[in-house]
GROMACS .gro file of C-alpha atoms in nm:
model
  213
    1MET     CA    1   3.198   0.880  -4.889
    2ASN     CA    2   3.293   0.618  -4.622
    3ALA     CA    3   3.378   0.254  -4.698
    4VAL     CA    4   3.129  -0.011  -4.595
    5THR     CA    5   3.338  -0.130  -4.322
    6ALA     CA    6   3.631   0.025  -4.098
    7ALA     CA    7   3.805  -0.299  -3.940
    8PRO     CA    8   4.171  -0.219  -3.827
    9GLY     CA    9   4.484  -0.335  -4.025
   10ALA     CA   10   4.679  -0.231  -4.358
   11ALA     CA   11   4.433  -0.453  -4.554
   12SER     CA   12   4.140  -0.312  -4.427
   13ARG     CA   13   4.282   0.050  -4.484
   14ALA     CA   14   4.350  -0.052  -4.847
   15LEU     CA   15   4.015  -0.184  -4.907
   16ALA     CA   16   3.864   0.109  -4.771
   17VAL     CA   17   4.068   0.336  -5.014
   18LEU     CA   18   3.953   0.105  -5.284
   19VAL     CA   19   3.591   0.149  -5.189
   20SER     CA   20   3.599   0.522  -5.162
   21LEU     CA   21   3.798   0.547  -5.501
   22SER     CA   22   3.517   0.342  -5.658
   23LEU     CA   23   3.241   0.546  -5.492
   24LEU     CA   24   3.406   0.885  -5.570
   25SER     CA   25   3.427   0.787  -5.948
   26LEU     CA   26   3.058   0.794  -5.976
   27SER     CA   27   3.096   1.165  -5.975
   28ALA     CA   28   3.394   1.191  -6.177
   29SER     CA   29   3.427   1.316  -6.551
   30ALA     CA   30   3.323   0.990  -6.670
   31PRO     CA   31   2.950   0.899  -6.713
   32PRO     CA   32   2.813   0.690  -6.460
   33PRO     CA   33   2.695   0.346  -6.535
   34PRO     CA   34   2.307   0.329  -6.633
   35ALA     CA   35   2.217   0.174  -6.305
   36VAL     CA   36   2.359   0.469  -6.119
   37GLU     CA   37   2.204   0.726  -6.364
   38ASP     CA   38   1.856   0.563  -6.315
   39ALA     CA   39   1.856   0.522  -5.939
   40GLN     CA   40   1.976   0.910  -5.905
   41TRP     CA   41   1.711   1.014  -6.173
   42LEU     CA   42   1.437   0.860  -5.947
   43ALA     CA   43   1.598   1.009  -5.626
   44ARG     CA   44   1.573   1.344  -5.772
   45ALA     CA   45   1.215   1.297  -5.879
   46VAL     CA   46   1.138   1.169  -5.525
   47VAL     CA   47   1.270   1.461  -5.333
   48ALA     CA   48   1.131   1.711  -5.598
   49THR     CA   49   0.804   1.605  -5.518
   50ALA     CA   50   0.851   1.530  -5.161
   51ASP     CA   51   0.732   1.176  -5.202
   52ASN     CA   52   0.995   1.047  -4.935
   53ARG     CA   53   0.829   1.278  -4.673
   54ALA     CA   54   1.167   1.385  -4.547
   55ALA     CA   55   1.289   1.043  -4.486
   56PRO     CA   56   1.600   0.859  -4.604
   57PHE     CA   57   1.514   0.583  -4.879
   58ALA     CA   58   1.648   0.335  -5.090
   59VAL     CA   59   1.601   0.258  -5.472
   60VAL     CA   60   1.630  -0.103  -5.590
   61ASP     CA   61   1.737  -0.151  -5.973
   62LYS     CA   62   1.625  -0.496  -6.044
   63LYS     CA   63   1.755  -0.495  -6.407
   64ASN     CA   64   2.109  -0.433  -6.249
   65ALA     CA   65   2.043  -0.602  -5.920
   66ARG     CA   66   2.179  -0.323  -5.703
   67VAL     CA   67   2.038  -0.125  -5.415
   68PHE     CA   68   2.105   0.246  -5.367
   69VAL     CA   69   2.058   0.437  -5.026
   70PHE     CA   70   1.974   0.821  -5.019
   71ASP     CA   71   1.955   1.069  -4.734
   72THR     CA   72   1.667   1.277  -4.699
   73ALA     CA   73   1.798   1.524  -4.983
   74GLY     CA   74   1.854   1.255  -5.213
   75ARG     CA   75   2.243   1.232  -5.187
   76LEU     CA   76   2.371   0.887  -5.262
   77GLN     CA   77   2.492   0.733  -4.938
   78GLY     CA   78   2.612   0.379  -5.083
   79SER     CA   79   2.530   0.126  -5.319
   80SER     CA   80   2.570  -0.275  -5.322
   81PRO     CA   81   2.465  -0.564  -5.531
   82VAL     CA   82   2.184  -0.752  -5.406
   83LEU     CA   83   2.016  -1.093  -5.472
   84LEU     CA   84   1.664  -1.089  -5.600
   85GLY     CA   85   1.369  -1.315  -5.666
   86LEU     CA   86   1.439  -1.587  -5.899
   87ALA     CA   87   1.164  -1.501  -6.145
   88HIS     CA   88   1.143  -1.205  -6.382
   89GLY     CA   89   0.843  -0.998  -6.315
   90ASP     CA   90   0.702  -0.695  -6.125
   91ASP     CA   91   0.420  -0.834  -5.923
   92SER     CA   92   0.363  -1.065  -5.636
   93VAL     CA   93   0.115  -1.370  -5.679
   94PRO     CA   94  -0.195  -1.296  -5.485
   95GLY     CA   95  -0.192  -1.453  -5.147
   96ILE     CA   96   0.190  -1.581  -5.179
   97GLY     CA   97   0.257  -1.441  -4.816
   98GLU     CA   98   0.020  -1.719  -4.690
   99ARG     CA   99   0.155  -2.012  -4.843
  100GLU     CA  100   0.454  -2.253  -4.732
  101MET     CA  101   0.772  -2.157  -4.932
  102SER     CA  102   0.779  -2.519  -5.028
  103ARG     CA  103   0.458  -2.464  -5.220
  104ILE     CA  104   0.587  -2.170  -5.396
  105ARG     CA  105   0.660  -2.242  -5.763
  106PRO     CA  106   0.995  -2.109  -5.941
  107GLU     CA  107   0.808  -1.885  -6.184
  108GLU     CA  108   0.639  -1.720  -5.867
  109ARG     CA  109   0.944  -1.615  -5.673
  110THR     CA  110   0.922  -1.254  -5.796
  111THR     CA  111   1.030  -0.912  -5.639
  112PRO     CA  112   0.771  -0.697  -5.663
  113ALA     CA  113   0.818  -0.336  -5.811
  114GLY     CA  114   0.679  -0.005  -5.699
  115ARG     CA  115   0.661   0.217  -5.387
  116PHE     CA  116   0.679   0.056  -5.061
  117ARG     CA  117   0.646   0.187  -4.707
  118THR     CA  118   0.878  -0.003  -4.485
  119GLU     CA  119   0.904  -0.093  -4.138
  120PRO     CA  120   1.141  -0.247  -3.914
  121GLY     CA  121   1.071  -0.633  -3.814
  122ARG     CA  122   1.211  -0.976  -3.724
  123ASN     CA  123   1.179  -1.301  -3.915
  124ALA     CA  124   1.117  -1.628  -3.776
  125GLN     CA  125   1.467  -1.665  -3.659
  126GLY     CA  126   1.471  -1.334  -3.459
  127GLU     CA  127   1.703  -1.158  -3.697
  128ASP     CA  128   1.621  -0.809  -3.767
  129ILE     CA  129   1.493  -0.733  -4.109
  130VAL     CA  130   1.315  -0.447  -4.306
  131TRP     CA  131   0.976  -0.523  -4.441
  132ILE     CA  132   0.896  -0.427  -4.772
  133ASP     CA  133   0.551  -0.589  -4.829
  134TYR     CA  134   0.458  -0.759  -4.530
  135ASP     CA  135   0.149  -0.923  -4.690
  136ALA     CA  136   0.361  -1.075  -4.956
  137ALA     CA  137   0.618  -1.179  -4.698
  138VAL     CA  138   0.881  -0.960  -4.897
  139SER     CA  139   1.168  -0.822  -4.678
  140MET     CA  140   1.504  -0.675  -4.728
  141HIS     CA  141   1.750  -0.863  -4.503
  142ARG     CA  142   2.115  -0.966  -4.472
  143VAL     CA  143   2.213  -1.252  -4.700
  144ARG     CA  144   2.194  -1.600  -4.568
  145ALA     CA  145   2.453  -1.851  -4.698
  146THR     CA  146   2.312  -2.144  -4.523
  147VAL     CA  147   2.263  -2.354  -4.812
  148LYS     CA  148   2.594  -2.377  -4.983
  149SER     CA  149   2.475  -2.522  -5.298
  150GLU     CA  150   2.307  -2.174  -5.376
  151ARG     CA  151   2.634  -2.015  -5.382
  152ARG     CA  152   2.462  -1.681  -5.235
  153LEU     CA  153   2.789  -1.485  -5.137
  154GLU     CA  154   2.941  -1.622  -5.462
  155ARG     CA  155   2.656  -1.464  -5.675
  156LEU     CA  156   2.675  -1.125  -5.491
  157ALA     CA  157   3.058  -1.122  -5.576
  158SER     CA  158   3.026  -1.222  -5.936
  159PRO     CA  159   3.024  -0.928  -6.204
  160SER     CA  160   2.737  -1.064  -6.350
  161VAL     CA  161   2.400  -0.983  -6.309
  162ALA     CA  162   2.217  -1.296  -6.421
  163ASP     CA  163   2.321  -1.504  -6.138
  164ASN     CA  164   2.158  -1.246  -5.878
  165ARG     CA  165   1.820  -1.398  -5.928
  166ILE     CA  166   1.793  -1.663  -5.642
  167SER     CA  167   1.558  -1.565  -5.387
  168TYR     CA  168   1.176  -1.628  -5.329
  169GLY     CA  169   1.121  -1.264  -5.374
  170CYS     CA  170   1.333  -1.093  -5.082
  171ILE     CA  171   1.614  -0.865  -5.140
  172ASN     CA  172   1.931  -1.032  -5.003
  173VAL     CA  173   2.189  -0.745  -4.906
  174PRO     CA  174   2.572  -0.818  -4.809
  175ALA     CA  175   2.583  -0.839  -4.425
  176ALA     CA  176   2.816  -0.537  -4.397
  177PHE     CA  177   2.645  -0.302  -4.636
  178TYR     CA  178   2.321  -0.393  -4.443
  179ASP     CA  179   2.467  -0.290  -4.093
  180ALA     CA  180   2.649   0.011  -4.201
  181TYR     CA  181   2.361   0.169  -4.441
  182ILE     CA  182   2.030  -0.030  -4.468
  183LYS     CA  183   1.989  -0.059  -4.077
  184PRO     CA  184   2.059   0.317  -3.991
  185ALA     CA  185   1.823   0.428  -4.268
  186LEU     CA  186   1.555   0.190  -4.248
  187GLY     CA  187   1.614  -0.046  -3.975
  188SER     CA  188   1.487   0.183  -3.671
  189ARG     CA  189   1.180   0.372  -3.838
  190ARG     CA  190   0.939   0.346  -4.109
  191GLY     CA  191   1.079   0.445  -4.453
  192VAL     CA  192   1.034   0.393  -4.808
  193VAL     CA  193   1.178   0.187  -5.081
  194TYR     CA  194   1.138   0.211  -5.446
  195VAL     CA  195   1.177  -0.109  -5.668
  196LEU     CA  196   1.220  -0.008  -6.024
  197PRO     CA  197   1.022  -0.220  -6.252
  198GLU     CA  198   1.153  -0.451  -6.511
  199THR     CA  199   0.857  -0.525  -6.749
  200VAL     CA  200   0.685  -0.178  -6.773
  201ALA     CA  201   0.797   0.193  -6.742
  202PRO     CA  202   0.869   0.346  -6.407
  203HIS     CA  203   0.575   0.599  -6.445
  204GLU     CA  204   0.335   0.288  -6.462
  205ARG     CA  205   0.441   0.211  -6.067
  206PHE     CA  206   0.535   0.537  -5.947
  207GLU     CA  207   0.256   0.785  -5.926
  208PHE     CA  208   0.451   1.074  -5.816
  209LEU     CA  209   0.638   1.080  -6.152
  210SER     CA  210   0.337   1.250  -6.319
  211ARG     CA  211   0.314   1.544  -6.053
  212PRO     CA  212   0.461   1.860  -6.089
  213ALA     CA  213   0.784   1.939  -5.892
   0.00000   0.00000   0.00000
């Protein structure tokens, strides 16, 4: 599997080797981490029921704060840590997409779970994004490190999952990963993103799990 970036130089080549080895280890004899197992299990169910309708798709594991990108056949293309909504929960507050951000309370800043038909879009600054739930103003986009006190880049690099909860509900992705995987798969056409719930069982959010393969 290719590395996220392919910048020139010895340091970049070394980084590419390390990334490739870490990704290849997912198929080695050692069992994959639970986050990978959950995402690949869901991907197999998606393809078996044709729920992705022959489109590439992504799975977001909120419990482990990671996104997984799959091709149309459910083969894992890449995975990355992400930043998620500050508050735990699987539903958006009704009407939250119409409110000013300054009026959204901390306990209301959730990343909703479920199956979402995505579409490419742009935010108020003109940056390309992937809309997850347009009505709730939830999107997937490159991480923005404009507020230094939030330490968003450091949170992404941290091995802890606890500090990945910081956003108003949007899914923040490292810029290099977004450009290499998210944008090609979901940035030029409508697609599907599956956000695993953290408060209920997956079959309560994904109707296709009860369909025969």
